[in-house]
Coordinates of N, CA and C in Angstrom, one line a residue:
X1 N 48.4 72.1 -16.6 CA 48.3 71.3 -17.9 C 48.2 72.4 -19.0
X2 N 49.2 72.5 -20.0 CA 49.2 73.0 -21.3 C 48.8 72.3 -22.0
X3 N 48.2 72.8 -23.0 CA 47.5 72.8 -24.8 C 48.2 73.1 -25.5
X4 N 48.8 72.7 -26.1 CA 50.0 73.4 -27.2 C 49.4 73.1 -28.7
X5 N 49.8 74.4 -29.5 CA 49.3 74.2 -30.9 C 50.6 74.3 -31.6
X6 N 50.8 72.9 -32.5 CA 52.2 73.5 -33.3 C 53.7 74.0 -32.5
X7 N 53.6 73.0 -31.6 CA 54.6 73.2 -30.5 C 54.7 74.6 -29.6
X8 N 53.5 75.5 -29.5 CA 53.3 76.3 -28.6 C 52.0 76.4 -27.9
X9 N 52.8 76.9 -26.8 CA 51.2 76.7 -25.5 C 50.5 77.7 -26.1
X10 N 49.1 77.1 -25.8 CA 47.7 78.0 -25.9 C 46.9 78.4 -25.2
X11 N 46.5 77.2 -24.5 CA 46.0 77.0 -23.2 C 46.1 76.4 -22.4
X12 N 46.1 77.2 -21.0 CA 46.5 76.3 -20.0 C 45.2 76.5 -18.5
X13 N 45.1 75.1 -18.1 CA 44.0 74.3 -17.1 C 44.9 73.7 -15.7
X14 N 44.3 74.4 -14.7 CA 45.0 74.0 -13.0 C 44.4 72.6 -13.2
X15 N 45.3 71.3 -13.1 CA 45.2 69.9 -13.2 C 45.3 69.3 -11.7
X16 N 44.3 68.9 -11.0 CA 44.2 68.7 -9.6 C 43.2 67.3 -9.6
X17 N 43.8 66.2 -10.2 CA 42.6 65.0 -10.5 C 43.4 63.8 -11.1
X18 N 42.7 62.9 -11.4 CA 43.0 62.0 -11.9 C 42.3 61.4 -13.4
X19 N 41.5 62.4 -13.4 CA 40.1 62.2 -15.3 C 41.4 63.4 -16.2
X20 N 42.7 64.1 -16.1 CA 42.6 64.8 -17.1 C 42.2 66.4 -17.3
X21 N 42.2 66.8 -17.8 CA 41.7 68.3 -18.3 C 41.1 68.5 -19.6
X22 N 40.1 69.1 -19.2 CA 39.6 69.0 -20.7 C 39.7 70.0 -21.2
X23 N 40.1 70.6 -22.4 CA 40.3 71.7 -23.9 C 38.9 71.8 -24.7
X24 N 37.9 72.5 -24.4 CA 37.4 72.8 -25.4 C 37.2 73.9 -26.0
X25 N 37.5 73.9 -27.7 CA 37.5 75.4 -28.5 C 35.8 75.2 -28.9
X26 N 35.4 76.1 -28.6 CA 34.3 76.7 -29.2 C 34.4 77.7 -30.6
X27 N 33.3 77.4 -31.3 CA 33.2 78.5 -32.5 C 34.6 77.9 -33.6
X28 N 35.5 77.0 -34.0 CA 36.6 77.0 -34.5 C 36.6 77.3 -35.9
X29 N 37.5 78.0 -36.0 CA 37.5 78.7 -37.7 C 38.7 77.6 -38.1
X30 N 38.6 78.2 -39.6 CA 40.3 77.1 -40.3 C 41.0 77.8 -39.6
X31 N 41.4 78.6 -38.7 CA 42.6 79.0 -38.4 C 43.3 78.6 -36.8
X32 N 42.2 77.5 -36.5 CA 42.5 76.1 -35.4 C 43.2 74.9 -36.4
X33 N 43.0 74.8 -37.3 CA 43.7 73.6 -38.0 C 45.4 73.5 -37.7
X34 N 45.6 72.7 -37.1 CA 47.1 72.4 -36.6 C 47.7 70.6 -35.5
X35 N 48.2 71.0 -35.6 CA 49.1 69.8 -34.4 C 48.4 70.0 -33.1
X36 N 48.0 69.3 -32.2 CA 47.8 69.6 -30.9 C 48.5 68.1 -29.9
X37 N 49.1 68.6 -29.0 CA 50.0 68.1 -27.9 C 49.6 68.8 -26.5
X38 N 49.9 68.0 -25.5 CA 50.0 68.1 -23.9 C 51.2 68.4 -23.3
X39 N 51.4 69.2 -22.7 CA 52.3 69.0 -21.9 C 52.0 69.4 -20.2
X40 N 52.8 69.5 -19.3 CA 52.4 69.6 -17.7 C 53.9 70.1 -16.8
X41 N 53.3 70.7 -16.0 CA 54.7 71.0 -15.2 C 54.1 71.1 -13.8
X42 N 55.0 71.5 -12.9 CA 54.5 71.9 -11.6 C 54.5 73.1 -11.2
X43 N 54.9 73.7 -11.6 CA 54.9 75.1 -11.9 C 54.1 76.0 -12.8
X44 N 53.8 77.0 -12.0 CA 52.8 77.9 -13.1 C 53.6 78.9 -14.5
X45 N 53.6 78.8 -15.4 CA 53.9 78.9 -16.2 C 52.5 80.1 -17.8
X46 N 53.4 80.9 -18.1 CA 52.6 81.5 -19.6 C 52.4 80.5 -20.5
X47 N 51.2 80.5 -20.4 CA 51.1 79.9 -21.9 C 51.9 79.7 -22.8
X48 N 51.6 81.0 -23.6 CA 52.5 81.2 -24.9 C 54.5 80.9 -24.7
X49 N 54.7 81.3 -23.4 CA 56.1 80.5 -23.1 C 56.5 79.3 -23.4
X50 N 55.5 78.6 -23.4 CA 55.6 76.8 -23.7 C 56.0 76.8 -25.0
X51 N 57.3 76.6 -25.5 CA 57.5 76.0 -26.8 C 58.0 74.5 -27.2
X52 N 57.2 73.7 -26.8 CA 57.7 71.8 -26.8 C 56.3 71.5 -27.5
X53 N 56.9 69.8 -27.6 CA 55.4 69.1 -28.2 C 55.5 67.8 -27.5
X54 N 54.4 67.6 -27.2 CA 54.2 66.4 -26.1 C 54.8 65.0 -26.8
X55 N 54.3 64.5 -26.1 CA 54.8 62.5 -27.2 C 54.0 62.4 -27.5
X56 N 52.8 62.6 -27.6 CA 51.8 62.1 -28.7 C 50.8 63.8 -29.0
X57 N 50.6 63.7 -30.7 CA 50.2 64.6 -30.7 C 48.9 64.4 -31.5
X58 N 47.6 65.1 -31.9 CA 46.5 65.0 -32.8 C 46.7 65.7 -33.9
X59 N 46.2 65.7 -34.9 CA 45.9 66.9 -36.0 C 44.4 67.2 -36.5
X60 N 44.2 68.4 -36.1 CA 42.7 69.0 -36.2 C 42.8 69.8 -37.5
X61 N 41.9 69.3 -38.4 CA 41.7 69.8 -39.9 C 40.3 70.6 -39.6
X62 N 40.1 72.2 -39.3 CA 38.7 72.7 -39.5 C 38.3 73.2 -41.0
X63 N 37.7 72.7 -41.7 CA 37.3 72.6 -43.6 C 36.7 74.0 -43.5
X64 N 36.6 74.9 -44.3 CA 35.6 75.6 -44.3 C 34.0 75.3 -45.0
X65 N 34.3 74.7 -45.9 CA 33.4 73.5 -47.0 C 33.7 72.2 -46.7
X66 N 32.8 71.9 -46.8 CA 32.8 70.2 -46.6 C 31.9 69.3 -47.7
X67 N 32.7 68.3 -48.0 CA 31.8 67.8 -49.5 C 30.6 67.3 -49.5
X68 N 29.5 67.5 -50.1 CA 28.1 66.6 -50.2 C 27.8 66.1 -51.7
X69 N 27.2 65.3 -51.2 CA 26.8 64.2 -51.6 C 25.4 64.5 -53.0
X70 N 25.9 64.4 -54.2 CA 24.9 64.8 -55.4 C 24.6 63.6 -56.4
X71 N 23.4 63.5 -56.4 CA 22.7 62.7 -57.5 C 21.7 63.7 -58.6
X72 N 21.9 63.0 -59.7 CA 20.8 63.1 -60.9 C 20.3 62.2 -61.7
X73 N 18.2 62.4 -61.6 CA 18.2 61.5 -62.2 C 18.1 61.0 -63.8
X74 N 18.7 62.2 -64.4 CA 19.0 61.8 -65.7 C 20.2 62.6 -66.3
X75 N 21.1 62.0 -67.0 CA 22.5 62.9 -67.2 C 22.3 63.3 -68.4
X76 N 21.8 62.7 -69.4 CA 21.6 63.0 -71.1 C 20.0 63.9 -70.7
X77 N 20.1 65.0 -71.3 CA 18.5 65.6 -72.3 C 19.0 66.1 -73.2
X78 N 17.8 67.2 -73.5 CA 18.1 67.9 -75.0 C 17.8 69.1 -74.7
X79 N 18.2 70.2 -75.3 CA 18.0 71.5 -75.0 C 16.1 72.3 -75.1
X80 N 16.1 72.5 -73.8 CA 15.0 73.4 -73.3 C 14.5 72.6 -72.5
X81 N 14.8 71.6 -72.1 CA 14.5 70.6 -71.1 C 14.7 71.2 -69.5
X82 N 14.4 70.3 -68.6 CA 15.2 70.7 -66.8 C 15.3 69.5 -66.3
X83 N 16.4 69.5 -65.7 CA 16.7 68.8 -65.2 C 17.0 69.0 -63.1
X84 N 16.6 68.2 -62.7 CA 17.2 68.2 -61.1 C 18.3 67.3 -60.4
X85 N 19.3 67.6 -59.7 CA 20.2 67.6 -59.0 C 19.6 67.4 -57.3
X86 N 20.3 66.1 -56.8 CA 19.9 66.7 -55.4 C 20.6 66.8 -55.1
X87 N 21.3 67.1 -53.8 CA 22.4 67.3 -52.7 C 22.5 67.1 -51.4
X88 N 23.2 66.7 -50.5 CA 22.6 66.2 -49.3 C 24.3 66.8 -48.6
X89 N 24.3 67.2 -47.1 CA 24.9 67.3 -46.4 C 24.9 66.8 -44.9
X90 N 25.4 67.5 -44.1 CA 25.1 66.5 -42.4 C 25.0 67.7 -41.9
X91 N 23.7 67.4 -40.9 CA 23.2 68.6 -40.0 C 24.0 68.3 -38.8
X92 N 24.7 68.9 -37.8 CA 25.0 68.7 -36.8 C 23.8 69.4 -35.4
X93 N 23.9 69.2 -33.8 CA 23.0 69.7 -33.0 C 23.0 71.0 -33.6
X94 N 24.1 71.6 -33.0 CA 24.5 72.9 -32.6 C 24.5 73.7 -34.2
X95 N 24.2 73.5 -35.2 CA 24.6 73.9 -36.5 C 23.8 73.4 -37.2
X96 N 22.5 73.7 -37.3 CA 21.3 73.0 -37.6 C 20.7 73.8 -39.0
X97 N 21.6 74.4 -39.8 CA 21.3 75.2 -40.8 C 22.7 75.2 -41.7
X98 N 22.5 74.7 -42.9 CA 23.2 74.5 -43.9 C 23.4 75.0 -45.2
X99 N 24.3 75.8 -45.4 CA 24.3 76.8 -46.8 C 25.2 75.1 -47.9
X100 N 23.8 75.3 -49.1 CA 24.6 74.4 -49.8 C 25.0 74.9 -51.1
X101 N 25.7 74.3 -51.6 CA 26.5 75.1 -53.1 C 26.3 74.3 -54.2
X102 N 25.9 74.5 -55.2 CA 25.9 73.7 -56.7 C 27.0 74.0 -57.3
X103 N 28.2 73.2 -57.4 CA 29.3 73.7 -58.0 C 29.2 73.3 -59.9
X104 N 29.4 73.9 -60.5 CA 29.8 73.2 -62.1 C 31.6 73.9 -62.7
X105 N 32.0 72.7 -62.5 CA 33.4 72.9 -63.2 C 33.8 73.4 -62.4
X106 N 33.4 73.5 -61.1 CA 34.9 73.5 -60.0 C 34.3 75.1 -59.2
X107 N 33.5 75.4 -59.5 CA 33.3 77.1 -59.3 C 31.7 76.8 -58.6
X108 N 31.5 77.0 -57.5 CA 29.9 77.2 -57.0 C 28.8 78.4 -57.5
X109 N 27.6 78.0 -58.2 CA 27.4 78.9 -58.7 C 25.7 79.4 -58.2
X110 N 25.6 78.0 -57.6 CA 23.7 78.5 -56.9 C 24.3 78.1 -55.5
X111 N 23.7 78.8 -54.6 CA 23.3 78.8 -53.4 C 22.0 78.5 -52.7
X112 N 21.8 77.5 -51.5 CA 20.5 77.2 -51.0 C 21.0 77.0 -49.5
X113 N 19.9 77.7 -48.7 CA 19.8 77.6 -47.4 C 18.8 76.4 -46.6
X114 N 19.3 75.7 -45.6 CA 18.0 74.5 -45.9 C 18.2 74.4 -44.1
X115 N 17.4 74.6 -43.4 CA 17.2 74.9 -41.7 C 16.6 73.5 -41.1
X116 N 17.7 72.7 -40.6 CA 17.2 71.4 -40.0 C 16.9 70.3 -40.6
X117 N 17.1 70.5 -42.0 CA 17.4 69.2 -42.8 C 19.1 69.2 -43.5
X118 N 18.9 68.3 -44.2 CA 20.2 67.4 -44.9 C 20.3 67.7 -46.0
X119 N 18.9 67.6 -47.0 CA 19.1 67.9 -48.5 C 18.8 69.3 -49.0
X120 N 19.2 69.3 -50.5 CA 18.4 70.6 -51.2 C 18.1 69.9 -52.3
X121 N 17.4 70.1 -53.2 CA 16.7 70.1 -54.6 C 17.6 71.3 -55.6
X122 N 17.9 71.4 -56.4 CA 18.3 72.1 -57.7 C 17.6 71.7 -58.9
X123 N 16.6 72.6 -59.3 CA 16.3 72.6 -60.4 C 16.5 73.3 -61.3
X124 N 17.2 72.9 -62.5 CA 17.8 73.8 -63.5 C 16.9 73.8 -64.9
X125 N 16.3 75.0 -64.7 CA 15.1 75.0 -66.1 C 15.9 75.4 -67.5
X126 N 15.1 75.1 -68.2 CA 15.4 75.6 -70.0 C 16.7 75.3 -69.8
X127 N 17.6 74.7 -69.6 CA 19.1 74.3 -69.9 C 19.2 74.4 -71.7
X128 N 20.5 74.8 -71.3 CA 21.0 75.0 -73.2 C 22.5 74.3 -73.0
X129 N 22.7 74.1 -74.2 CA 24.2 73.2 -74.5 C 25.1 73.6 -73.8
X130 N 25.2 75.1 -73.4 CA 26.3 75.5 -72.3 C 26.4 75.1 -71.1
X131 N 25.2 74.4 -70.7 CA 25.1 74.2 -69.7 C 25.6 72.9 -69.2
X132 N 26.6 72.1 -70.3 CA 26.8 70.7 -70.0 C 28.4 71.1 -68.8
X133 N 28.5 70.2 -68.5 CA 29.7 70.2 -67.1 C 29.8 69.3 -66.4
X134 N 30.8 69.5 -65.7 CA 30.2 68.3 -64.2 C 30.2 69.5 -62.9
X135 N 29.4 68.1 -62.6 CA 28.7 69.0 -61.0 C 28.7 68.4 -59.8
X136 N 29.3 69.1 -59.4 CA 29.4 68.9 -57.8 C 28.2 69.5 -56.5
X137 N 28.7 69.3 -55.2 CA 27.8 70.1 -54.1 C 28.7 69.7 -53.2
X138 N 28.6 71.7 -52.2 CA 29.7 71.2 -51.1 C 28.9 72.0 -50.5
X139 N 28.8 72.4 -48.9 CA 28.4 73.0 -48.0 C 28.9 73.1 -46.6
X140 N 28.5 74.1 -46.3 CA 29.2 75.4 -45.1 C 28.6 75.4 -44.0
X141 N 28.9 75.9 -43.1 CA 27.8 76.3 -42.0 C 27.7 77.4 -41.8
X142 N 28.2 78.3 -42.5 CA 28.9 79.5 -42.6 C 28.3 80.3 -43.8
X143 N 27.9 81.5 -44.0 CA 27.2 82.3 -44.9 C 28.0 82.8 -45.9
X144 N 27.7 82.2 -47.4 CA 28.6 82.8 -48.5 C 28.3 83.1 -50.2
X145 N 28.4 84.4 -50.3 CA 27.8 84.3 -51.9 C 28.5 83.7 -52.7
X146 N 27.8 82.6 -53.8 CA 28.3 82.5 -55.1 C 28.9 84.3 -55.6
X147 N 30.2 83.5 -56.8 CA 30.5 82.2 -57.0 C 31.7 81.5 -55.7
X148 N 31.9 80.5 -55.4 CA 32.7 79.8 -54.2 C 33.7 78.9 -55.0
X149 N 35.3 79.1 -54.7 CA 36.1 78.5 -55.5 C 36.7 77.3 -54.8
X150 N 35.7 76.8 -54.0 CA 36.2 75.4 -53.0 C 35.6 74.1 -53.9
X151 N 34.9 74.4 -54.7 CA 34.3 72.8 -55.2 C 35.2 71.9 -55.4
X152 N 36.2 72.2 -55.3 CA 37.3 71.2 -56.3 C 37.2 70.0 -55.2
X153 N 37.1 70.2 -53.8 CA 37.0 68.9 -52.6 C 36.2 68.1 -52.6
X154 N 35.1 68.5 -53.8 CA 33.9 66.9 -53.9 C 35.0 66.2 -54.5
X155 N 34.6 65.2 -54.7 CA 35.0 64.0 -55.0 C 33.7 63.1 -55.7
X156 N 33.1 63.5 -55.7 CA 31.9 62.5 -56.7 C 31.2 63.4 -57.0
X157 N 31.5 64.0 -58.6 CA 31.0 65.1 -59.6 C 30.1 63.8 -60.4
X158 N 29.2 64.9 -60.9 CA 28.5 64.0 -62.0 C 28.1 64.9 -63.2
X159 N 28.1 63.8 -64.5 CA 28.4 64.9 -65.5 C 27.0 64.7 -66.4
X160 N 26.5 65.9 -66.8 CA 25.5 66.5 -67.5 C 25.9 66.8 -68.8
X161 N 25.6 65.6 -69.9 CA 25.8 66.3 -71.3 C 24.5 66.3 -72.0
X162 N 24.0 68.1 -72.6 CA 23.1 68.4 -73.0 C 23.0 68.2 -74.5
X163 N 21.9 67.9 -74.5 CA 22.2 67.4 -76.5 C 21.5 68.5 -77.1
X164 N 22.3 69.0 -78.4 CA 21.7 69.8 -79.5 C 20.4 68.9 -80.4
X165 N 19.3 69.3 -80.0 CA 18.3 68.6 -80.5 C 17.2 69.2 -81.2
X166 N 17.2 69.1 -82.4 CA 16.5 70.4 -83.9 C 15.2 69.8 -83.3
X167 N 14.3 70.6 -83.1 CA 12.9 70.7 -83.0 C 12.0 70.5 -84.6
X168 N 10.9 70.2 -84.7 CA 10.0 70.5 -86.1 C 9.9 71.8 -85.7
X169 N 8.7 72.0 -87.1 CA 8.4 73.1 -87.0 C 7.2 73.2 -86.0
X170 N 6.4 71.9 -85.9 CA 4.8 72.3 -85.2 C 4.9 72.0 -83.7
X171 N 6.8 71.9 -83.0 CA 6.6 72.2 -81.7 C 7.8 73.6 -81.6
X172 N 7.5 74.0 -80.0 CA 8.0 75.0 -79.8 C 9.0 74.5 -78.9
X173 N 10.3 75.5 -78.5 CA 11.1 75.0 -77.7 C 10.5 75.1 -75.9
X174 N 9.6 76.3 -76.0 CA 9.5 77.0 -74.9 C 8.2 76.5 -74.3
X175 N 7.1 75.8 -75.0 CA 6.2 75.9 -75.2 C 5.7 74.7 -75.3
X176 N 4.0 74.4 -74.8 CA 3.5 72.8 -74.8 C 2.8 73.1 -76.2
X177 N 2.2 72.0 -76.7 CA 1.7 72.0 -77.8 C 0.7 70.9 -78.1
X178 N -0.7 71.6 -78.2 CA -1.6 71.1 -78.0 C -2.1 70.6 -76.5
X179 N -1.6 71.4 -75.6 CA -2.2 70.3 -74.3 C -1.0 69.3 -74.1
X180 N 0.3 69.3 -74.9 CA 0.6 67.7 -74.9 C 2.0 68.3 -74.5
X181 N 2.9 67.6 -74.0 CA 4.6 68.0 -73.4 C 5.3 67.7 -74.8
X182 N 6.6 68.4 -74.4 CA 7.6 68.7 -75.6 C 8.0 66.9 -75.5
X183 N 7.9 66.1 -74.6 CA 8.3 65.1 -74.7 C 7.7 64.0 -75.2
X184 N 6.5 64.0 -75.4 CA 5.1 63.3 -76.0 C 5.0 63.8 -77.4
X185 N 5.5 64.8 -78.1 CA 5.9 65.1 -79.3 C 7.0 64.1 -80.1
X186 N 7.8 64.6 -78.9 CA 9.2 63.6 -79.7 C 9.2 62.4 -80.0
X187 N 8.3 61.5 -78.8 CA 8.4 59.9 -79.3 C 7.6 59.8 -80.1
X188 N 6.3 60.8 -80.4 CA 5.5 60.2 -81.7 C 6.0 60.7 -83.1
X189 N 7.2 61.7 -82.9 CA 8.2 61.9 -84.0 C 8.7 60.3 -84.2
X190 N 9.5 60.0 -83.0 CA 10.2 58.9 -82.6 C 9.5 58.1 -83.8
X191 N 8.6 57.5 -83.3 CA 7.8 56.4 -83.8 C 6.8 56.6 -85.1
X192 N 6.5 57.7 -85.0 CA 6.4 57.9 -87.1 C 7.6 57.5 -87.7
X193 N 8.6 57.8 -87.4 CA 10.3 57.7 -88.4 C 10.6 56.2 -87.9
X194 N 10.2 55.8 -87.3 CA 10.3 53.8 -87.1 C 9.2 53.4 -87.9
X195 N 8.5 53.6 -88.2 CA 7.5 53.1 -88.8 C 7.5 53.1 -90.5
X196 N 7.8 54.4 -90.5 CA 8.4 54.7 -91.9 C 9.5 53.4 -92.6
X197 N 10.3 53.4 -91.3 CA 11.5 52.5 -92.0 C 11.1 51.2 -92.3
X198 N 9.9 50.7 -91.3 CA 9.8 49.4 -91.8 C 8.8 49.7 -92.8
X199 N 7.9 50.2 -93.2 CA 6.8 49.8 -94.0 C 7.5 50.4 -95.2
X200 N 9.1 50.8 -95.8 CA 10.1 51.3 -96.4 C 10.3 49.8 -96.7
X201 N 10.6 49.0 -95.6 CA 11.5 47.5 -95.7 C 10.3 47.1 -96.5
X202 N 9.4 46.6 -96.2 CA 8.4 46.1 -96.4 C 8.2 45.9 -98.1
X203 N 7.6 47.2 -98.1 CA 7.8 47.7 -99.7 C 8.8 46.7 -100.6
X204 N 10.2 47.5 -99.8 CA 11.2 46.3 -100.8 C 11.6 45.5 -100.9
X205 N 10.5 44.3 -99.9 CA 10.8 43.0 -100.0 C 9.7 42.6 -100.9
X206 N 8.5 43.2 -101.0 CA 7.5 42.9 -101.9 C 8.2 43.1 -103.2
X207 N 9.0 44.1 -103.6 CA 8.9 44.8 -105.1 C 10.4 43.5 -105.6
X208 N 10.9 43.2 -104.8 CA 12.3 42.0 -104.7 C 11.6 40.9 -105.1
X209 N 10.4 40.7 -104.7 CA 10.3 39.3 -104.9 C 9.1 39.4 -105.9
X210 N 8.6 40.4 -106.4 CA 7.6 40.1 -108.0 C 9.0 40.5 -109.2
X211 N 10.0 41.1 -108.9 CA 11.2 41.1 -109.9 C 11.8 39.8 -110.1
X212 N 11.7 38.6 -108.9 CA 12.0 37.4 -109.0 C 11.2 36.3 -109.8
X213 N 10.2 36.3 -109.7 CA 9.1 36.0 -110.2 C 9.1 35.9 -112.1
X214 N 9.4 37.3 -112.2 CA 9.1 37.8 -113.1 C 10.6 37.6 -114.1
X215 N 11.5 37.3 -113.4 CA 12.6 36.9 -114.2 C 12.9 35.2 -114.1
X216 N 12.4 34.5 -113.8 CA 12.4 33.1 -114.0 C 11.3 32.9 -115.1
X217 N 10.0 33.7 -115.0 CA 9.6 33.3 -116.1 C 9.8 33.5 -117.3
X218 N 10.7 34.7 -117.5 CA 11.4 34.9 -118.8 C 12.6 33.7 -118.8
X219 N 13.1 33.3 -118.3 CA 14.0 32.4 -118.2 C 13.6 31.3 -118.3
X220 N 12.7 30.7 -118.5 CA 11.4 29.1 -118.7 C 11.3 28.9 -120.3
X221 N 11.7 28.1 -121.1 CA 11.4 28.2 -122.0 C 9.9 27.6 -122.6
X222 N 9.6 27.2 -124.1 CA 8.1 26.8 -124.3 C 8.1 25.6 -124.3
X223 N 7.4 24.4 -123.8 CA 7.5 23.5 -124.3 C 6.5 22.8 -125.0
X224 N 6.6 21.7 -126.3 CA 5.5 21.6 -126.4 C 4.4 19.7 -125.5
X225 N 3.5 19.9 -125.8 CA 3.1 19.1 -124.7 C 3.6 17.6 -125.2
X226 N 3.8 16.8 -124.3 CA 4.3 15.5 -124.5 C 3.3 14.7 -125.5
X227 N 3.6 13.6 -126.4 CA 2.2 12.9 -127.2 C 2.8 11.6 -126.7
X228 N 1.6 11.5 -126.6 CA 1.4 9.8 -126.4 C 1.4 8.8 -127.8
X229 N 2.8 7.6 -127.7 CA 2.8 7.3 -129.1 C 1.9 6.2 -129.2
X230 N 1.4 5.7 -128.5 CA 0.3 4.6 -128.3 C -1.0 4.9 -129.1
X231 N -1.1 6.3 -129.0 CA -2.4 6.6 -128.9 C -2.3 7.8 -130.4
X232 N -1.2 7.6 -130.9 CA -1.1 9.2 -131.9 C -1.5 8.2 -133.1
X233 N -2.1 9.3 -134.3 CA -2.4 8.7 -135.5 C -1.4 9.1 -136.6
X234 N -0.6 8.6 -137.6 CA 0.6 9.0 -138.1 C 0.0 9.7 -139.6
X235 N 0.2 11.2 -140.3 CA -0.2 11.3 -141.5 C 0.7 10.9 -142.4
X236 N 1.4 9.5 -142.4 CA 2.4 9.5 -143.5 C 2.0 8.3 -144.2
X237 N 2.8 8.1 -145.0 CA 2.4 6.5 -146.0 C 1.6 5.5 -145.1
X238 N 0.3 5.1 -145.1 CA 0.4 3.4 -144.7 C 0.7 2.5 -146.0
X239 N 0.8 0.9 -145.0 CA 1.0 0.2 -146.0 C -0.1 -1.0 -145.6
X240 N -0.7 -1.3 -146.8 CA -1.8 -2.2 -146.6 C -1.5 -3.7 -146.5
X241 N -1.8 -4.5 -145.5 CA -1.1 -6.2 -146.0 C -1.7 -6.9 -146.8
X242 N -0.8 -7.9 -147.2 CA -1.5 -8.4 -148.6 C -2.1 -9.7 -148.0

């Protein structure tokens, strides 16, 4: 029984049974990736002599990277922030250690080793505007330094856009302030400048409506009071009856 790769024998197994022969490659690099077919004779035969391809053939793809799987849980910050990235891959028995790769824009740029588990954590501190992208994660079983130009095989990048965000003067970019986070700063910026706006409204619905006021009464003219003619006394001629 021959193994043939790509229509040539590879390997060949003395077939004396009825289960078959079994082919197993150990260790396979990408350079097992090919066609694989059977063939059989009665005769002993070279390997590499065999040039046919069986009636039914397989195709063995060995990846050198393989895609994993990345979430974040927030895509928008602002600069000097951090943000984290997870990544997750598949541990197999025999291959129980996994080099994983943070790719941005197609190019791997951090590297993490993670021994008997599935995920890694990426945390990316003090981020600046450069740092917006999309990002991927692929991993190896196999040992490799950034940068790694395989990311392009994820398929579910996620995109990081960092916001240009002017600080005051009485916080720091780098730095807590007062005991209190850069982000406990901002919403009470936040909410002084909302507050402002309404008690702004406010104002000029008060100053709207004493200008209303105030122009109807110029617009009222004087009147004088009604008399009662029953009751009025006339200073003009009487006439006395005779």
């Amino acid at each position: 029984m021959y193994l043939c790769k790509n229509g040539i024998g590879v390997r060949m197994e003395k077939f004396s049974g009825s289960n078959g022969v079994d082919f197993k490659l150990s260790q396979v690099t990408q350079e097992d990736t090919g066609n694989y077919s059977c063939v059989y004779s009665e005769g002993r035969l070279v390997a590499h002599e065999i040039t046919t391809i069986g009636q039914k053939h397989v195709f063995i793809q060995v990846k050198e990277f393989l895609s994993g799987k990345i979430h974040v849980t927030n895509s928008v910050i602002f600069e000097g922030d951090s943000v984290s990235l997870a990544c997750t891959g598949t541990v197999t028995n025999n291959r129980p250690a996994l080099h994983i790769y943070l790719c941005k824009n197609g190019v791997g740029v951090v590297k993490n080793v993670v021994q008997g588990k599935e995920g890694v954590q990426f945390t990316l501190e003090q981020i600046k505007k450069e740092h917006s992208g999309n990002y991927t994660c692929v991993y190896s079983f196999s040992k490799y330094d950034p940068p790694v130009t395989v990311c392009s095989i994820s398929d579910n990048p996620v995109l990081i856009q960092v916001e240009d965000f002017t600080r005051t003067d009485f916080t720091q970019p780098d730095l807590d302030v007062g005991g209190r986070s850069r982000t406990w700063w901002v919403n009470v910026f936040r909410l002084a400048c909302s507050a402002g706006v309404v008690m702004a409204a406010v104002a000029a619905l008060v100053d709207s409506y004493v200008w209303s006021k105030k122009a109807l009464h110029r617009e009222t003219p004087n009147e004088d009071p009604k008399r009662d003619d029953d009751n009025s006394t006339s200073m003009g001629p009487q006439t006395l009856p005779e």
